[in-house]
Amino acid sequence: MLSAITTRSVRWLIAVSGVVVCAAQAQNFNQPSPAPANVAAKVVFLSGQVSVLRGSQPWALNLGDVVAPQQMVITGADGSAVFEVNDGSTFQVFPNSRVTFRSNYNWKDLVDLWIGRVKVHIQKWGGLPNPSRVHTPTAVISVRGTIFDVTHDADDSSLIAVEEGQVAVRHRLISQEKDNLINPGEQIRVYKNIPLAKARVDKGTMIRRGADAMAEAFYTIMMRGPRIGGGSSPVPGGGGAPLPGDTAGTPPPPPPPPGDPAGVPPPPPPND
């Protein structure tokens, strides 16, 4: 009889253990997977001259190239590129800009914009907020999933304009009690020596596009369609001297020199 009781007890324990394991697995299945570590940014769209600093030497970027943390991206007067990190978030760098990708290895800090303009699209991860930050010399912009523009001008002021979602803006150089919240269709300019509490939020205004209109149009088309998988850029590249690593504009070989047999024309036909 003791043996029968022991057998029933073992079977009961096995059954209970199975229920606990299944419940734990179901709970883990319902939880979103952890966000990936965005250790690199891949070029998924490129137009004109776009380079990355390696040491002090600019190297041309091509479609499919990868930018590592603490590397600076530089665009020429005709240059524009879209970079994608592996959570699906993207940032576009417009002409005449300088941007450092993950300058301090903090995965929440996406880019530092030193001059020029970027357009950022932060994707949510597993339906949850995806905290990210963009820095300029005068402002810190915090987001959880949105689309917004940041421009930093030569006068050391930053303009932040929100297209979708909401961003929190604070002054980078002057302490403040709370962040300024900027909503869709609004923009705010942050000046170097003026507290953010005195800054005016413009509503219903649009950031100046100017020469960036073409790059903005291509960005919109690219984001709505499939990602460009490789090959040369669909947009003709611009001028400027070729940089190391540039493979998009290899010139044709020069003509053969005088006296070269390959360049001698065929003899005339014989006279009848």
Coordinates of N, CA and C in Angstrom, one line a residue, residues 23-193:
A23 N 2.8 27.4 -17.5 CA 2.4 28.8 -17.1 C 3.5 29.8 -17.2
A24 N 4.7 29.3 -16.8 CA 5.9 30.2 -17.0 C 6.2 30.5 -18.4
Q25 N 6.1 29.5 -19.3 CA 6.4 29.6 -20.7 C 5.4 30.6 -21.3
A26 N 4.1 30.4 -20.9 CA 3.1 31.3 -21.5 C 3.3 32.8 -21.1
Q27 N 3.7 33.0 -19.8 CA 4.0 34.3 -19.3 C 5.2 34.9 -20.1
N28 N 6.2 34.2 -20.3 CA 7.4 34.7 -21.1 C 7.0 34.9 -22.5
F29 N 6.1 34.1 -23.1 CA 5.7 34.3 -24.5 C 5.0 35.6 -24.7
N30 N 4.1 36.0 -23.7 CA 3.3 37.2 -23.8 C 4.2 38.4 -23.5
Q31 N 5.3 38.3 -22.9 CA 6.2 39.5 -22.7 C 7.0 39.8 -24.0
P32 N 7.1 41.1 -24.3 CA 7.9 41.5 -25.5 C 9.4 41.2 -25.2
S33 N 10.0 40.8 -26.3 CA 11.5 40.5 -26.2 C 12.2 41.7 -25.9
P34 N 13.4 41.7 -25.3 CA 14.1 42.9 -25.0 C 14.6 43.6 -26.3
A35 N 14.6 44.9 -26.2 CA 15.0 45.7 -27.4 C 16.5 45.3 -27.7
P36 N 16.8 45.3 -29.0 CA 18.2 44.9 -29.4 C 19.1 46.1 -29.1
A37 N 20.4 45.7 -28.9 CA 21.4 46.8 -28.7 C 21.8 47.3 -30.1
N38 N 21.5 48.6 -30.3 CA 21.8 49.2 -31.5 C 23.2 49.6 -31.6
V39 N 24.1 48.7 -32.0 CA 25.5 48.9 -32.0 C 26.0 49.5 -33.3
A40 N 25.2 49.6 -34.3 CA 25.7 50.1 -35.6 C 24.5 50.7 -36.3
A41 N 24.8 51.6 -37.3 CA 23.8 52.2 -38.1 C 24.1 51.9 -39.6
K42 N 23.2 51.4 -40.3 CA 23.4 51.0 -41.7 C 22.9 52.0 -42.7
V43 N 23.6 52.3 -43.8 CA 23.1 53.2 -44.8 C 22.1 52.5 -45.6
V44 N 20.9 53.0 -45.6 CA 19.8 52.4 -46.4 C 19.3 53.3 -47.6
F45 N 19.8 54.5 -47.6 CA 19.5 55.4 -48.7 C 20.7 56.4 -48.7
L46 N 21.1 56.8 -49.9 CA 22.2 57.7 -50.0 C 22.1 58.5 -51.3
S47 N 22.4 59.8 -51.3 CA 22.5 60.7 -52.4 C 23.6 61.7 -52.2
G48 N 24.4 61.9 -53.3 CA 25.4 62.9 -53.2 C 26.6 62.4 -52.4
Q49 N 27.4 63.4 -51.9 CA 28.6 63.0 -51.2 C 28.3 62.9 -49.7
V50 N 28.5 61.7 -49.1 CA 28.3 61.5 -47.7 C 29.5 60.7 -47.3
S51 N 30.2 61.1 -46.2 CA 31.4 60.4 -45.7 C 31.4 60.2 -44.2
V52 N 32.3 59.4 -43.8 CA 32.4 59.1 -42.3 C 33.9 59.3 -42.0
L53 N 34.1 60.0 -40.8 CA 35.5 60.2 -40.4 C 36.1 59.0 -39.8
R54 N 37.3 58.6 -40.3 CA 38.1 57.5 -39.8 C 39.4 58.1 -39.4
G55 N 39.5 58.4 -38.1 CA 40.7 59.2 -37.6 C 40.3 60.6 -38.0
S56 N 41.2 61.2 -38.8 CA 40.9 62.6 -39.3 C 40.6 62.5 -40.8
Q57 N 40.5 61.3 -41.4 CA 40.3 61.2 -42.8 C 38.9 60.9 -43.2
P58 N 38.2 61.7 -44.1 CA 36.9 61.3 -44.5 C 36.9 60.2 -45.5
W59 N 36.0 59.2 -45.3 CA 35.9 58.1 -46.3 C 34.5 58.1 -46.8
A60 N 34.3 57.9 -48.1 CA 33.0 57.9 -48.7 C 32.2 56.8 -48.2
L61 N 30.9 57.0 -48.0 CA 30.0 56.0 -47.6 C 29.2 55.5 -48.9
N62 N 28.8 54.2 -48.9 CA 28.0 53.7 -50.0 C 26.9 52.9 -49.3
L63 N 25.9 52.6 -50.1 CA 24.7 51.8 -49.6 C 25.2 50.5 -49.0
G64 N 24.6 50.2 -47.9 CA 25.0 49.0 -47.2 C 26.1 49.1 -46.2
D65 N 26.9 50.3 -46.2 CA 28.0 50.5 -45.3 C 27.4 50.7 -43.9
V66 N 28.3 50.5 -42.9 CA 27.9 50.5 -41.5 C 28.7 51.6 -40.8
V67 N 28.0 52.4 -39.9 CA 28.7 53.4 -39.1 C 28.7 52.9 -37.7
A68 N 29.9 52.9 -37.1 CA 30.0 52.4 -35.7 C 29.8 53.6 -34.7
P69 N 29.5 53.2 -33.4 CA 29.5 54.3 -32.4 C 30.7 55.2 -32.4
Q70 N 30.5 56.4 -32.1 CA 31.5 57.5 -32.0 C 32.1 57.9 -33.3
Q71 N 31.5 57.4 -34.4 CA 32.0 57.9 -35.7 C 31.1 59.1 -36.2
M72 N 31.8 60.0 -36.9 CA 31.1 61.2 -37.3 C 30.7 61.1 -38.8
V73 N 29.5 61.4 -39.1 CA 29.0 61.4 -40.5 C 29.0 62.9 -41.0
I74 N 29.6 63.1 -42.2 CA 29.6 64.4 -42.8 C 29.0 64.4 -44.2
T75 N 28.1 65.4 -44.4 CA 27.5 65.5 -45.8 C 27.9 66.7 -46.5
G76 N 28.1 66.6 -47.8 CA 28.4 67.8 -48.6 C 27.2 68.6 -48.9
A77 N 27.4 69.6 -49.8 CA 26.3 70.5 -50.2 C 25.2 69.7 -50.9
D78 N 25.5 68.6 -51.5 CA 24.5 67.8 -52.2 C 24.2 66.4 -51.5
G79 N 24.8 66.2 -50.3 CA 24.7 64.9 -49.7 C 23.6 64.7 -48.8
S80 N 23.0 63.5 -48.8 CA 21.9 63.2 -47.8 C 21.9 61.7 -47.7
A81 N 21.7 61.2 -46.5 CA 21.7 59.7 -46.3 C 20.7 59.4 -45.2
V82 N 20.1 58.2 -45.3 CA 19.3 57.6 -44.2 C 20.0 56.4 -43.6
F83 N 20.1 56.4 -42.3 CA 20.7 55.3 -41.5 C 19.6 54.6 -40.7
E84 N 19.7 53.3 -40.6 CA 18.8 52.5 -39.9 C 19.5 51.7 -38.8
V85 N 19.0 51.7 -37.6 CA 19.5 50.9 -36.5 C 18.6 49.6 -36.4
N86 N 19.1 48.6 -35.7 CA 18.4 47.3 -35.8 C 17.1 47.2 -35.0
D87 N 16.6 48.3 -34.4 CA 15.2 48.2 -33.9 C 14.3 48.9 -34.9
G88 N 14.8 49.2 -36.1 CA 13.9 49.8 -37.1 C 13.9 51.3 -37.1
S89 N 14.4 51.9 -36.1 CA 14.5 53.4 -36.1 C 15.5 53.9 -37.1
T90 N 15.2 55.1 -37.6 CA 16.0 55.7 -38.7 C 16.3 57.2 -38.4
F91 N 17.4 57.6 -38.9 CA 17.7 59.1 -38.9 C 18.3 59.5 -40.2
Q92 N 17.8 60.6 -40.8 CA 18.3 61.1 -42.0 C 19.2 62.3 -41.8
V93 N 20.3 62.3 -42.4 CA 21.2 63.4 -42.3 C 21.1 64.2 -43.6
F94 N 20.9 65.5 -43.5 CA 20.7 66.4 -44.7 C 22.0 67.1 -45.1
P95 N 21.9 67.8 -46.2 CA 23.2 68.4 -46.7 C 23.8 69.4 -45.7
N96 N 25.2 69.5 -45.8 CA 26.0 70.4 -45.0 C 25.8 70.1 -43.5
S97 N 25.8 68.9 -43.1 CA 25.6 68.5 -41.7 C 26.8 67.7 -41.2
R98 N 26.9 67.7 -39.8 CA 27.9 66.9 -39.1 C 27.2 66.2 -37.9
V99 N 27.2 64.9 -37.9 CA 26.5 64.1 -36.9 C 27.4 63.0 -36.4
T100 N 27.4 62.9 -35.0 CA 28.1 61.8 -34.4 C 27.1 60.7 -34.0
F101 N 27.3 59.5 -34.4 CA 26.4 58.4 -34.0 C 26.9 57.8 -32.6
R102 N 26.0 57.8 -31.7 CA 26.2 57.3 -30.3 C 27.6 57.7 -29.8
S103 N 27.7 59.0 -29.5 CA 29.0 59.5 -29.1 C 29.5 59.0 -27.8
N104 N 28.6 58.5 -26.9 CA 29.1 58.1 -25.6 C 28.7 56.6 -25.3
Y105 N 28.4 55.8 -26.3 CA 28.0 54.4 -26.1 C 26.8 54.2 -25.2
N106 N 26.0 55.2 -24.9 CA 24.7 55.0 -24.2 C 23.7 54.7 -25.3
W107 N 23.1 53.6 -25.2 CA 22.2 53.1 -26.3 C 20.9 54.0 -26.4
K108 N 20.6 54.8 -25.4 CA 19.5 55.7 -25.5 C 19.8 57.0 -26.3
D109 N 21.1 57.3 -26.4 CA 21.6 58.5 -27.1 C 21.8 58.1 -28.5
L110 N 20.9 58.5 -29.4 CA 21.0 58.1 -30.8 C 22.1 58.9 -31.6
V111 N 22.0 60.2 -31.6 CA 23.0 61.0 -32.4 C 23.2 62.3 -31.7
D112 N 24.4 62.9 -31.9 CA 24.7 64.3 -31.6 C 24.8 65.1 -32.9
L113 N 24.0 66.1 -33.0 CA 24.0 67.0 -34.2 C 24.8 68.2 -33.9
W114 N 25.9 68.4 -34.6 CA 26.8 69.5 -34.4 C 26.4 70.7 -35.3
I115 N 26.0 70.5 -36.5 CA 25.6 71.5 -37.4 C 24.8 70.8 -38.5
G116 N 23.8 71.6 -39.0 CA 23.0 71.1 -40.1 C 21.6 70.6 -39.6
R117 N 21.1 69.5 -40.2 CA 19.8 69.1 -39.9 C 19.7 67.5 -40.0
V118 N 18.8 67.0 -39.1 CA 18.5 65.5 -39.1 C 17.0 65.4 -38.9
K119 N 16.5 64.3 -39.5 CA 15.1 63.9 -39.3 C 15.1 62.5 -38.7
V120 N 14.4 62.4 -37.6 CA 14.5 61.1 -36.8 C 13.2 60.5 -36.7
H121 N 13.1 59.2 -36.9 CA 11.9 58.4 -36.8 C 12.2 57.2 -35.8
I122 N 11.7 57.4 -34.6 CA 11.9 56.4 -33.5 C 10.8 55.4 -33.5
Q123 N 11.1 54.1 -33.7 CA 10.1 53.0 -33.8 C 9.9 52.5 -32.3
K124 N 8.6 52.2 -32.0 CA 8.3 51.5 -30.8 C 8.8 50.1 -30.9
W125 N 9.1 49.5 -29.7 CA 9.7 48.1 -29.7 C 8.7 47.2 -28.9
G126 N 8.1 46.3 -29.6 CA 7.1 45.4 -29.0 C 5.9 46.1 -28.6
G127 N 5.5 47.3 -29.3 CA 4.4 48.0 -28.9 C 4.6 48.9 -27.7
L128 N 5.8 48.9 -27.1 CA 6.2 49.7 -26.0 C 7.0 50.9 -26.3
P129 N 7.1 52.0 -25.5 CA 8.0 53.1 -25.8 C 9.4 52.7 -25.9
N130 N 10.1 53.4 -26.7 CA 11.5 53.1 -27.0 C 12.3 54.4 -26.7
P131 N 12.7 54.6 -25.4 CA 13.3 55.9 -25.1 C 14.6 56.1 -25.8
S132 N 14.7 57.3 -26.4 CA 15.9 57.7 -27.2 C 16.1 59.2 -27.0
R133 N 17.3 59.6 -27.3 CA 17.7 61.0 -27.1 C 18.5 61.5 -28.3
V134 N 18.3 62.8 -28.7 CA 19.1 63.4 -29.7 C 19.7 64.7 -29.0
H135 N 21.0 64.9 -29.2 CA 21.7 66.0 -28.5 C 22.2 67.0 -29.6
T136 N 22.1 68.3 -29.2 CA 22.8 69.3 -30.0 C 23.6 70.1 -29.0
P137 N 24.5 71.1 -29.4 CA 25.3 71.8 -28.4 C 24.4 72.6 -27.4
T138 N 23.1 72.8 -27.8 CA 22.3 73.6 -26.8 C 21.1 72.9 -26.3
A139 N 20.7 71.8 -26.9 CA 19.5 71.1 -26.5 C 19.6 69.6 -26.3
V140 N 18.7 69.0 -25.5 CA 18.6 67.6 -25.4 C 17.1 67.2 -25.7
I141 N 16.9 66.4 -26.7 CA 15.5 66.0 -27.1 C 15.3 64.6 -26.8
S142 N 14.3 64.3 -25.9 CA 14.0 63.0 -25.5 C 12.6 62.5 -26.1
V143 N 12.6 61.3 -26.6 CA 11.5 60.8 -27.3 C 11.2 59.3 -26.9
R144 N 10.0 58.8 -27.2 CA 9.7 57.4 -27.0 C 9.1 56.7 -28.2
G145 N 9.0 57.4 -29.3 CA 8.4 56.9 -30.5 C 7.7 58.0 -31.2
T146 N 8.4 58.6 -32.2 CA 7.8 59.7 -32.9 C 8.7 60.1 -34.1
I147 N 8.3 61.1 -34.8 CA 9.0 61.6 -36.0 C 9.2 63.1 -35.7
F148 N 10.4 63.6 -35.8 CA 10.7 65.0 -35.6 C 12.0 65.4 -36.3
D149 N 12.1 66.7 -36.5 CA 13.3 67.4 -37.1 C 14.1 68.1 -36.1
V150 N 15.4 68.1 -36.3 CA 16.3 68.9 -35.5 C 17.2 69.6 -36.4
T151 N 17.3 71.0 -36.2 CA 18.3 71.8 -37.0 C 19.2 72.5 -36.0
H152 N 20.5 72.5 -36.3 CA 21.4 73.3 -35.5 C 22.1 74.3 -36.4
D153 N 22.0 75.6 -36.1 CA 22.5 76.6 -37.0 C 23.8 77.2 -36.6
A154 N 24.4 78.0 -37.4 CA 25.7 78.5 -37.1 C 25.7 79.5 -36.0
D155 N 24.5 80.0 -35.6 CA 24.4 81.0 -34.5 C 24.3 80.2 -33.1
D156 N 24.5 78.9 -33.2 CA 24.4 78.0 -32.0 C 23.0 77.9 -31.4
S157 N 22.0 78.0 -32.3 CA 20.7 77.8 -31.8 C 20.1 76.5 -32.5
S158 N 19.2 75.8 -31.8 CA 18.6 74.6 -32.3 C 17.1 74.8 -32.5
L159 N 16.6 74.3 -33.6 CA 15.2 74.3 -33.9 C 14.7 72.9 -33.9
I160 N 13.7 72.6 -33.0 CA 13.1 71.3 -33.0 C 11.7 71.4 -33.4
A161 N 11.3 70.6 -34.4 CA 9.9 70.6 -35.0 C 9.4 69.1 -34.9
V162 N 8.2 69.0 -34.4 CA 7.6 67.6 -34.3 C 6.6 67.4 -35.4
E163 N 6.7 66.2 -36.0 CA 5.7 65.8 -37.1 C 4.7 64.9 -36.5
E164 N 5.1 63.9 -35.7 CA 4.2 62.9 -35.1 C 4.7 62.7 -33.7
G165 N 3.7 62.4 -32.8 CA 4.1 62.0 -31.4 C 4.4 63.2 -30.6
Q166 N 5.2 63.1 -29.6 CA 5.6 64.2 -28.7 C 7.0 64.0 -28.3
V167 N 7.7 65.1 -28.1 CA 9.1 65.1 -27.6 C 9.2 66.1 -26.4
A168 N 10.2 65.7 -25.6 CA 10.5 66.6 -24.4 C 11.8 67.3 -24.7
V169 N 11.9 68.6 -24.6 CA 13.1 69.3 -24.9 C 13.6 70.0 -23.6
R170 N 14.9 70.0 -23.3 CA 15.4 70.7 -22.3 C 16.7 71.4 -22.7
H171 N 17.1 72.4 -22.0 CA 18.3 73.2 -22.4 C 19.5 72.3 -21.9
R172 N 20.5 72.3 -22.8 CA 21.7 71.5 -22.4 C 22.7 72.2 -21.5
L173 N 22.7 73.6 -21.6 CA 23.6 74.4 -20.9 C 23.1 75.1 -19.6
I174 N 21.7 75.3 -19.6 CA 21.1 76.0 -18.5 C 20.1 75.1 -17.8
S175 N 20.2 74.9 -16.5 CA 19.3 74.0 -15.8 C 17.9 74.5 -15.8
Q176 N 16.9 73.6 -15.7 CA 15.5 74.0 -15.7 C 14.8 73.0 -14.8
E177 N 13.6 73.4 -14.3 CA 12.8 72.5 -13.4 C 12.2 71.4 -14.2
K178 N 11.7 71.6 -15.4 CA 11.0 70.6 -16.1 C 11.2 70.8 -17.6
D179 N 11.0 69.7 -18.4 CA 11.2 69.7 -19.8 C 10.0 70.5 -20.5
N180 N 10.2 71.0 -21.7 CA 9.2 71.6 -22.5 C 8.7 70.5 -23.4
L181 N 7.4 70.2 -23.4 CA 6.8 69.2 -24.3 C 6.3 69.9 -25.6
I182 N 6.7 69.3 -26.7 CA 6.4 69.8 -28.0 C 5.5 68.7 -28.7
N183 N 4.4 69.2 -29.2 CA 3.4 68.3 -29.9 C 3.4 68.4 -31.4
P184 N 2.7 67.5 -32.1 CA 2.7 67.6 -33.6 C 2.3 68.9 -34.1
G185 N 3.1 69.4 -35.1 CA 2.8 70.7 -35.7 C 3.4 71.8 -35.0
E186 N 4.1 71.6 -33.8 CA 4.8 72.6 -33.1 C 6.3 72.6 -33.2
Q187 N 6.9 73.7 -33.0 CA 8.4 73.8 -33.0 C 8.9 74.8 -32.0
I188 N 10.1 74.6 -31.5 CA 10.7 75.5 -30.5 C 12.1 75.7 -30.9
R189 N 12.6 76.9 -30.7 CA 14.0 77.2 -30.9 C 14.7 77.4 -29.6
V190 N 15.9 76.8 -29.4 CA 16.7 76.8 -28.2 C 17.9 77.6 -28.5
Y191 N 18.1 78.7 -27.8 CA 19.3 79.6 -27.9 C 20.3 79.3 -26.8
K192 N 21.5 79.5 -27.1 CA 22.6 79.2 -26.2 C 22.5 79.8 -24.9
N193 N 22.2 81.1 -24.8 CA 22.3 81.9 -23.6 C 20.9 82.3 -23.0

